[in-house]
XYZ file of C-alpha atoms in Angstrom:
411
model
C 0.693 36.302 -17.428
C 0.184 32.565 -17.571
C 1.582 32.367 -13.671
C -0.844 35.159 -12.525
C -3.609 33.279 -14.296
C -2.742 30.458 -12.341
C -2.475 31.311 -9.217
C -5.918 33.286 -9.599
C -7.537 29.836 -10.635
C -5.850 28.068 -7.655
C -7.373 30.742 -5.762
C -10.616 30.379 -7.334
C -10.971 26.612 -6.707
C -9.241 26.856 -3.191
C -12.103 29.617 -2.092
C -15.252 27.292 -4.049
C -13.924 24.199 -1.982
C -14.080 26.138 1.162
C -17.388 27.627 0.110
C -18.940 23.910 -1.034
C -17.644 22.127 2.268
C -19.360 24.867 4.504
C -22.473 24.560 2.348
C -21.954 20.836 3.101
C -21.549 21.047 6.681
C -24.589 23.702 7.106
C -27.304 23.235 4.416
C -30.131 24.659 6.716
C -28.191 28.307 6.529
C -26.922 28.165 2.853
C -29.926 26.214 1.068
C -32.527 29.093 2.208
C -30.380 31.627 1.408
C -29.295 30.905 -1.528
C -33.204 30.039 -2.353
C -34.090 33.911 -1.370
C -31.571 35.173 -3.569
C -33.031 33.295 -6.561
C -36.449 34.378 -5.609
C -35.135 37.722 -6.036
C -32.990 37.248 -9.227
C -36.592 36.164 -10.952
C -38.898 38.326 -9.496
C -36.264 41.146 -10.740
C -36.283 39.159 -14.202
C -40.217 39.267 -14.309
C -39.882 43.061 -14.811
C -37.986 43.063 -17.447
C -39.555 43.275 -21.491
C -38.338 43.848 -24.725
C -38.651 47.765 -25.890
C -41.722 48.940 -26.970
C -43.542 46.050 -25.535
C -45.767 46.120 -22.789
C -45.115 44.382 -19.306
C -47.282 41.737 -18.657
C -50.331 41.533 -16.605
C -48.832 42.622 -13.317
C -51.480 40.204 -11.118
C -48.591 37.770 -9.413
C -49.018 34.892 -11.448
C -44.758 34.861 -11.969
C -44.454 36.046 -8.226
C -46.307 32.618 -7.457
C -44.759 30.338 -9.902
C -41.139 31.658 -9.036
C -41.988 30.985 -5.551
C -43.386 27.559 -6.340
C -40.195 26.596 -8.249
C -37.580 28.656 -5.765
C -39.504 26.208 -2.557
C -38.997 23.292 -4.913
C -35.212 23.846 -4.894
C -35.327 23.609 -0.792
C -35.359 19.474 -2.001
C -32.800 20.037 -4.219
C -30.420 17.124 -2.247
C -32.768 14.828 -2.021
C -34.641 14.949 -4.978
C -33.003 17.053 -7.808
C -34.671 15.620 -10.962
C -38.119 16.830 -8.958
C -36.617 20.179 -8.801
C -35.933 20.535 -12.442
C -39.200 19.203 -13.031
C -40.707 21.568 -11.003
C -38.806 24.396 -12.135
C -39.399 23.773 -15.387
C -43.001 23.715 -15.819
C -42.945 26.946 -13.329
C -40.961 28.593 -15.912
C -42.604 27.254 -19.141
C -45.660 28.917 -17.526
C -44.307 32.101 -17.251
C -43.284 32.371 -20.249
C -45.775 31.374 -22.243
C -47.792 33.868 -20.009
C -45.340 37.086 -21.883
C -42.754 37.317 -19.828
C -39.416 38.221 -21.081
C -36.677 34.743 -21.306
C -33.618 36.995 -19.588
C -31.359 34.999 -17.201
C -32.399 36.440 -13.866
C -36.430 34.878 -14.685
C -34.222 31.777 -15.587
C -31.923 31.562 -12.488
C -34.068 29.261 -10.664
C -34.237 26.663 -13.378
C -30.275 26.700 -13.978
C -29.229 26.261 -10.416
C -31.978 23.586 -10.317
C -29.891 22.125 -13.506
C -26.714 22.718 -12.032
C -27.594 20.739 -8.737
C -28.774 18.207 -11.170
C -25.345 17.913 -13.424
C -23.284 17.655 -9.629
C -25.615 15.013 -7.633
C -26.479 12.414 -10.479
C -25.117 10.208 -13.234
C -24.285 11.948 -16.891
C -27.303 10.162 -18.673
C -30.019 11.855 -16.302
C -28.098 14.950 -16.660
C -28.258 14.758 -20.455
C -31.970 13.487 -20.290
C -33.260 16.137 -18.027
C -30.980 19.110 -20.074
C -32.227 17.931 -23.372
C -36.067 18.058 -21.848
C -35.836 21.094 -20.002
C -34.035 23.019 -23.002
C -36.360 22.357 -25.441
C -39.345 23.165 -23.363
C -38.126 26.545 -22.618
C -36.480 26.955 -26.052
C -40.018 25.985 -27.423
C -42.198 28.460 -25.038
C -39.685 31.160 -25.976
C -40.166 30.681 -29.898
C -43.993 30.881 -29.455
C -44.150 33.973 -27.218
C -45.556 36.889 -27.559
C -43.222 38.844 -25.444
C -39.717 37.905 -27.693
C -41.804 39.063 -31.327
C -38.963 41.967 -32.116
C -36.072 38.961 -32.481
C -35.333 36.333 -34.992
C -35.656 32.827 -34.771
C -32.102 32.525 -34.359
C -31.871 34.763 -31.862
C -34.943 33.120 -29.600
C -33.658 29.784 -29.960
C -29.850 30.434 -29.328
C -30.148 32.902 -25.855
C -32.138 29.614 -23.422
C -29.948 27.159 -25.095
C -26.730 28.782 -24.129
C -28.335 30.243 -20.559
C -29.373 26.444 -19.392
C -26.673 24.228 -21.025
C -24.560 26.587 -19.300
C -25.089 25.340 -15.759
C -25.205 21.987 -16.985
C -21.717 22.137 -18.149
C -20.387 23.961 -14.824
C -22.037 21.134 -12.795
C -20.377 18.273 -14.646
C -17.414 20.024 -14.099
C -18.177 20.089 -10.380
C -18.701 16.424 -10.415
C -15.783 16.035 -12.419
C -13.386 17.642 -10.412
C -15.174 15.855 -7.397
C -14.694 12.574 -8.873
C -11.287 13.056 -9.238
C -10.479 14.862 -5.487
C -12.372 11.529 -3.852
C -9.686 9.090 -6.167
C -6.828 11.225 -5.563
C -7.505 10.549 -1.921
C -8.553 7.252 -2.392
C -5.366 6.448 -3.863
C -4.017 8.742 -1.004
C -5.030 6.625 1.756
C -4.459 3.138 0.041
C -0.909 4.189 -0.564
C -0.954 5.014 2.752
C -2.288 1.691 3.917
C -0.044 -0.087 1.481
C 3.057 1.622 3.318
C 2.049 0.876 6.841
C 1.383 -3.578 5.332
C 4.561 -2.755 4.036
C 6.689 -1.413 6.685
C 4.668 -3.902 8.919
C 5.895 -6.759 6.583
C 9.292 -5.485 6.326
C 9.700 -5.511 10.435
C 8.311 -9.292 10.572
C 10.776 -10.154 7.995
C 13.119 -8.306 10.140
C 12.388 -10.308 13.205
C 11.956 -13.427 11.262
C 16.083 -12.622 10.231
C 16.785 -12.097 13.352
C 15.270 -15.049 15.337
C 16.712 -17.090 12.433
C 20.350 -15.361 13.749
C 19.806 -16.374 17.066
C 18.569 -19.557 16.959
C 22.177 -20.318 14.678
C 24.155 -18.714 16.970
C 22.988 -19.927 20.319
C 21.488 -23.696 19.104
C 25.001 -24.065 17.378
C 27.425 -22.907 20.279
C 25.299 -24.011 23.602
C 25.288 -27.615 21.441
C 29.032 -27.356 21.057
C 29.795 -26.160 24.687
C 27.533 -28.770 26.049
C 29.527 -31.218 24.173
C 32.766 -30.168 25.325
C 31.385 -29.684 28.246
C 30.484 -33.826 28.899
C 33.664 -34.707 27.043
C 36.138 -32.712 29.342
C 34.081 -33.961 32.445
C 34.474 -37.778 31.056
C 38.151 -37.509 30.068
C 39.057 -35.645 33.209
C 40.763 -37.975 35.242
C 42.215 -40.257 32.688
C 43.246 -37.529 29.889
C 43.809 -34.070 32.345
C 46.081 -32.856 29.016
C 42.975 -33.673 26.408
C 40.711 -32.316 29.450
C 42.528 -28.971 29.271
C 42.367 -28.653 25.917
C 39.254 -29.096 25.586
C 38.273 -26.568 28.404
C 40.408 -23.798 25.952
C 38.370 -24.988 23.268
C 35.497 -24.528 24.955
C 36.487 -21.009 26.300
C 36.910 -20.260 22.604
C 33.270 -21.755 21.579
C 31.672 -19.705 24.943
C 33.520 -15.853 23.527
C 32.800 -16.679 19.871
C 29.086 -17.628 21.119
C 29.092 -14.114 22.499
C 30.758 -12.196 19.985
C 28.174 -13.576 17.475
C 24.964 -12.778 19.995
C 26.371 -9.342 20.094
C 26.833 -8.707 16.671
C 23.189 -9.586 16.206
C 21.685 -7.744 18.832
C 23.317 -5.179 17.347
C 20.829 -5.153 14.876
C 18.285 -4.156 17.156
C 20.297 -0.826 17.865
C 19.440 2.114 16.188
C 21.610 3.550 13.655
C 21.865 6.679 15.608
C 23.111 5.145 19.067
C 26.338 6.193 20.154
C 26.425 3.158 21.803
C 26.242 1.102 18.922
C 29.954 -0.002 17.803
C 30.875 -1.202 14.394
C 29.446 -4.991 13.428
C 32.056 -7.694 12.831
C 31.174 -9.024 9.422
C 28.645 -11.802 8.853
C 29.967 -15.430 8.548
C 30.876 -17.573 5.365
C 32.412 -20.396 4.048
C 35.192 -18.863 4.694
C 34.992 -19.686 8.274
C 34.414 -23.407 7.640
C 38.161 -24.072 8.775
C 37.152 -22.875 12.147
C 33.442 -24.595 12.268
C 35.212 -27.886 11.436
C 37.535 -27.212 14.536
C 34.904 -26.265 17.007
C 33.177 -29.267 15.835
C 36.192 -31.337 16.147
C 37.194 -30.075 19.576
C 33.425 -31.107 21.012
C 34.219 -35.066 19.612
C 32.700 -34.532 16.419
C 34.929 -35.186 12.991
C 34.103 -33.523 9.897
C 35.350 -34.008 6.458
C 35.235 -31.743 4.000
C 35.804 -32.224 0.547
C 35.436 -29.665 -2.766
C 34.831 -30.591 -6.453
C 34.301 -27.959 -9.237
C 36.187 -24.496 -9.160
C 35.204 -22.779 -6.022
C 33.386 -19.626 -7.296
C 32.268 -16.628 -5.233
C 28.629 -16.306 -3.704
C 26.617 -13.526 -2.884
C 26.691 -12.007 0.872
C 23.724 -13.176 1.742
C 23.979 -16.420 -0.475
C 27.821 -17.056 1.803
C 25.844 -16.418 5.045
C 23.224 -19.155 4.112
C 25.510 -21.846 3.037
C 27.475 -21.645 6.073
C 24.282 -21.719 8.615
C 23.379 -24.371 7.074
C 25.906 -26.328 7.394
C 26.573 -25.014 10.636
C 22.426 -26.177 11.519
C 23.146 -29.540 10.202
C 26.565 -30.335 12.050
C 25.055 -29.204 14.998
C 21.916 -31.561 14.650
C 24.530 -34.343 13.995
C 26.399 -32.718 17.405
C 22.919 -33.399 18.789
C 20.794 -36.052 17.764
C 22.811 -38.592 15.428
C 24.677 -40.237 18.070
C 27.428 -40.155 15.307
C 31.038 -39.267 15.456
C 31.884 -38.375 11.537
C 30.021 -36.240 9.346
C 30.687 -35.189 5.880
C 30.493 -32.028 4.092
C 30.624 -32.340 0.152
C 30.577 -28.835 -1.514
C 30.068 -29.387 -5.883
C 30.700 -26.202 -8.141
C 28.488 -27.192 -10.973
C 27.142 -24.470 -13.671
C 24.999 -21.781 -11.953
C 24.614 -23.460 -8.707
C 26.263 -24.739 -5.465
C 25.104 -28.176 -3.802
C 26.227 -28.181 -0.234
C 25.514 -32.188 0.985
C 25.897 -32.519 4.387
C 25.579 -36.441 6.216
C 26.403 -38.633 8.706
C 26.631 -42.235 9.487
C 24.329 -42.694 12.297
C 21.470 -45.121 12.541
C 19.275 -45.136 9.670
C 16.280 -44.012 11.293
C 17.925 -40.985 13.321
C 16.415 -37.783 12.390
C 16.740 -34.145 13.858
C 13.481 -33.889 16.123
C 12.899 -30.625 14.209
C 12.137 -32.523 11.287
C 8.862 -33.346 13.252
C 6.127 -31.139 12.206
C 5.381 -28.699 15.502
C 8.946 -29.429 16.906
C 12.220 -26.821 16.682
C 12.924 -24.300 14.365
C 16.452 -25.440 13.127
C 15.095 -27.683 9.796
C 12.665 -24.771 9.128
C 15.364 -21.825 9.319
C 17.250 -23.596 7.067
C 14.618 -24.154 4.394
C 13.481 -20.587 4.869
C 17.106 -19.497 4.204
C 17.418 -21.441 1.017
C 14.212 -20.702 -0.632
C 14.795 -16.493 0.396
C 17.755 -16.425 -1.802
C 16.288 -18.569 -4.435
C 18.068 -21.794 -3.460
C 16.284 -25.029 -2.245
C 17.053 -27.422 0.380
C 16.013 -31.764 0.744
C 16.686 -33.437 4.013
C 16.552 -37.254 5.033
C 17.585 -40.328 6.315
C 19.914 -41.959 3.834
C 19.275 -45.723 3.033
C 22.602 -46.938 4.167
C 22.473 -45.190 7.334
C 22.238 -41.883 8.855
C 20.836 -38.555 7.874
C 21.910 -35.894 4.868
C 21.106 -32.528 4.463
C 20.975 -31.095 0.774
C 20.902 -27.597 -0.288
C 21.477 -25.679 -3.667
C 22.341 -22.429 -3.741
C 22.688 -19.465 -6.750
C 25.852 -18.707 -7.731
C 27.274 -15.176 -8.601
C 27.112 -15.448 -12.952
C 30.374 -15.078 -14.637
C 31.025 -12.329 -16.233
């Protein structure tokens, strides 16, 4: 029974939304007609009269004033508290003048209150009801043409007929109200989705130019190294020379396998094309970072204090491009030959130091505001996983790179 009654009111308020957006879209066809079929509905109520009691003078006095007030509802969206007005005094008139208070003489006067609860605020609705309803209420206690009923029964039948459209009309605007937030909150939901899948690709990019600007700053800086070295040991060291060369074939193919793996991001998931990733870097591939370093002329030391405890993925990946950033600015710009990596297990965090002994004024040129992105992927890598990263010359000489990174807790 419930489920029936349901689906009946779903049909109800599907068919009266239909019904108010047509009336919305053509108010020169609906507005007149419905105004005609009022006119009726009163002139059909001006008949009517208790039994035993004669009709009124039958001159068209109520023909006229229901007209008056039925053309007054034609302003009805523009100016509804006119309307009621109107209506009101129309009706007042007629039935102080004997005719009979039945709901079809009062149709006019509730649609005009109806319109009224729907277009304006609750305190004109209540100021207007209150008025109109004791007018009528008052015109019907003093007539002539209700003398066979009580007091009771006068007072009680216009109350009910005109607060009745007033409560179906704040229900109109109720329900209004609430359709125009539902799709407010519709569309901002929908605009907070499209910011947010917008931010989430920039962040996306942002990862990814971060990716390539490790991968190929790091390796072209090696190879280019290895490069100069094997070409200025070639003919006085050809063994060195051809070790190097290997070494740089290995720097060139793990440049590539790298590059790959990130543009591999940029596949879609469904690509048949798109082969499984290698996994992302570490500290666990320090050993061979140190090498490749070594092998372009470049000694690293690196020492551990604490109890090495495990990071988070994306906590490993940051500590070892940054290291990897900073020995390659050493590779670069230092004009050193040693660098030092100090890694310190100490409570909740892990403080990666890495420095160098070149001049005391050196600095990475991406330090410069404006210039590279190598200094600024690194701090933007620290301070995503919660971590935070200092960076200058040291005052006996050279450059250091600090960082402090979040720890996995103990259980």
């Amino acid at each position: 029974m419930s489920s029936s009654l349901e689906r009946y009111t779903d049909r109800v308020e599907k068919y009266s939304a239909r019904v108010g957006k047509y009336a919305d879209r053509h108010p020169r066809l609906i507005d007149p007609a419905v105004v005609l079929g009022l006119m009726g509905c009163a002139s059909l109520g001006s008949s009517l009269t208790m039994p035993g009691i004669a009709p009124p003078d039958r001159s068209g006095t109520c023909t006229a004033l229901m007209g008056i007030s039925c053309l007054a509802l034609l302003r009805y969206r523009s100016h509804p508290r006119t309307a009621v007005v109107v209506t009101t005094v129309c009706t007042v008139v007629a039935v102080v003048l004997g005719y009979l208070v039945t709901p079809l003489l009062l149709a006019p006067i509730m649609a005009a209150l109806y319109w009224l609860a729907v277009l304006t605020d609750p305190g004109t609705t209540r100021a207007f009801g209150v008025g109109t309803t004791l007018a009528v209420t008052a015109a019907a206690v003093f007539s002539d043409s209700m003398d066979g009923l009580s007091l009771l029964l006068r007072t009680i039948g216009p109350v009910f007929w005109l607060m009745l459209p007033i409560a179906a009309g704040t229900m109109t605007r109720l329900r209004r109200a609430y359709l125009q937030a539902v799709q407010a909150r519709a569309e901002h939901a929908e605009r907070t989705r499209e910011e947010e899948a917008r931010l989430r690709v920039t962040e996306e990019r942002m990862r990814i130019a971060r990716e390539l600007h490790d991968v190929v700053a790091h390796h072209l800086a090696l190879a280019n190294a290895q490069a100069g070295t094997a070409a200025h040991l070639a003919l006085t060291r050809p063994e060195q020379t051809k070790r190097i060369l290997t070494d740089l074939t290995g720097t060139t193919s793990s440049a590539l396998r790298e590059l790959k793996a990130t543009l591999g991001l940029l596949r879609r998931h469904d690509d048949p094309a798109a082969g499984p990733l290698e996994p992302a870097p570490g500290l666990a591939r320090l050993p061979e970072l140190v090498a490749a370093c070594e092998s372009a002329g470049l000694t690293v030391t690196v020492t551990t204090e604490g109890e090495p405890r495990p990071l988070s993925p994306g906590a490993d990946l940051t500590a070892f491009r940054i290291v990897q950033e900073a020995l390659t600015n050493v590779t670069k710009h230092a004009g050193s030959h040693c660098a030092r990596v100090r890694l310190v297990y100490s409570g909740s965090r892990l403080v990666i130091t890495v420095s160098d002994d070149g001049p005391a004024t050196t600095a990475p040129p991406a330090t410069a505001p404006g210039r590279g992105f190598g200094v600024l992927g690194m701090r933007e890598r620290a301070h995503s996983i919660g971590g935070e990263l200092r960076l200058g010359p040291r005052p006996e000489g050279g450059f250091e790179v600090t960082t402090a990174l979040p720890l996995i807790p103990e259980a």
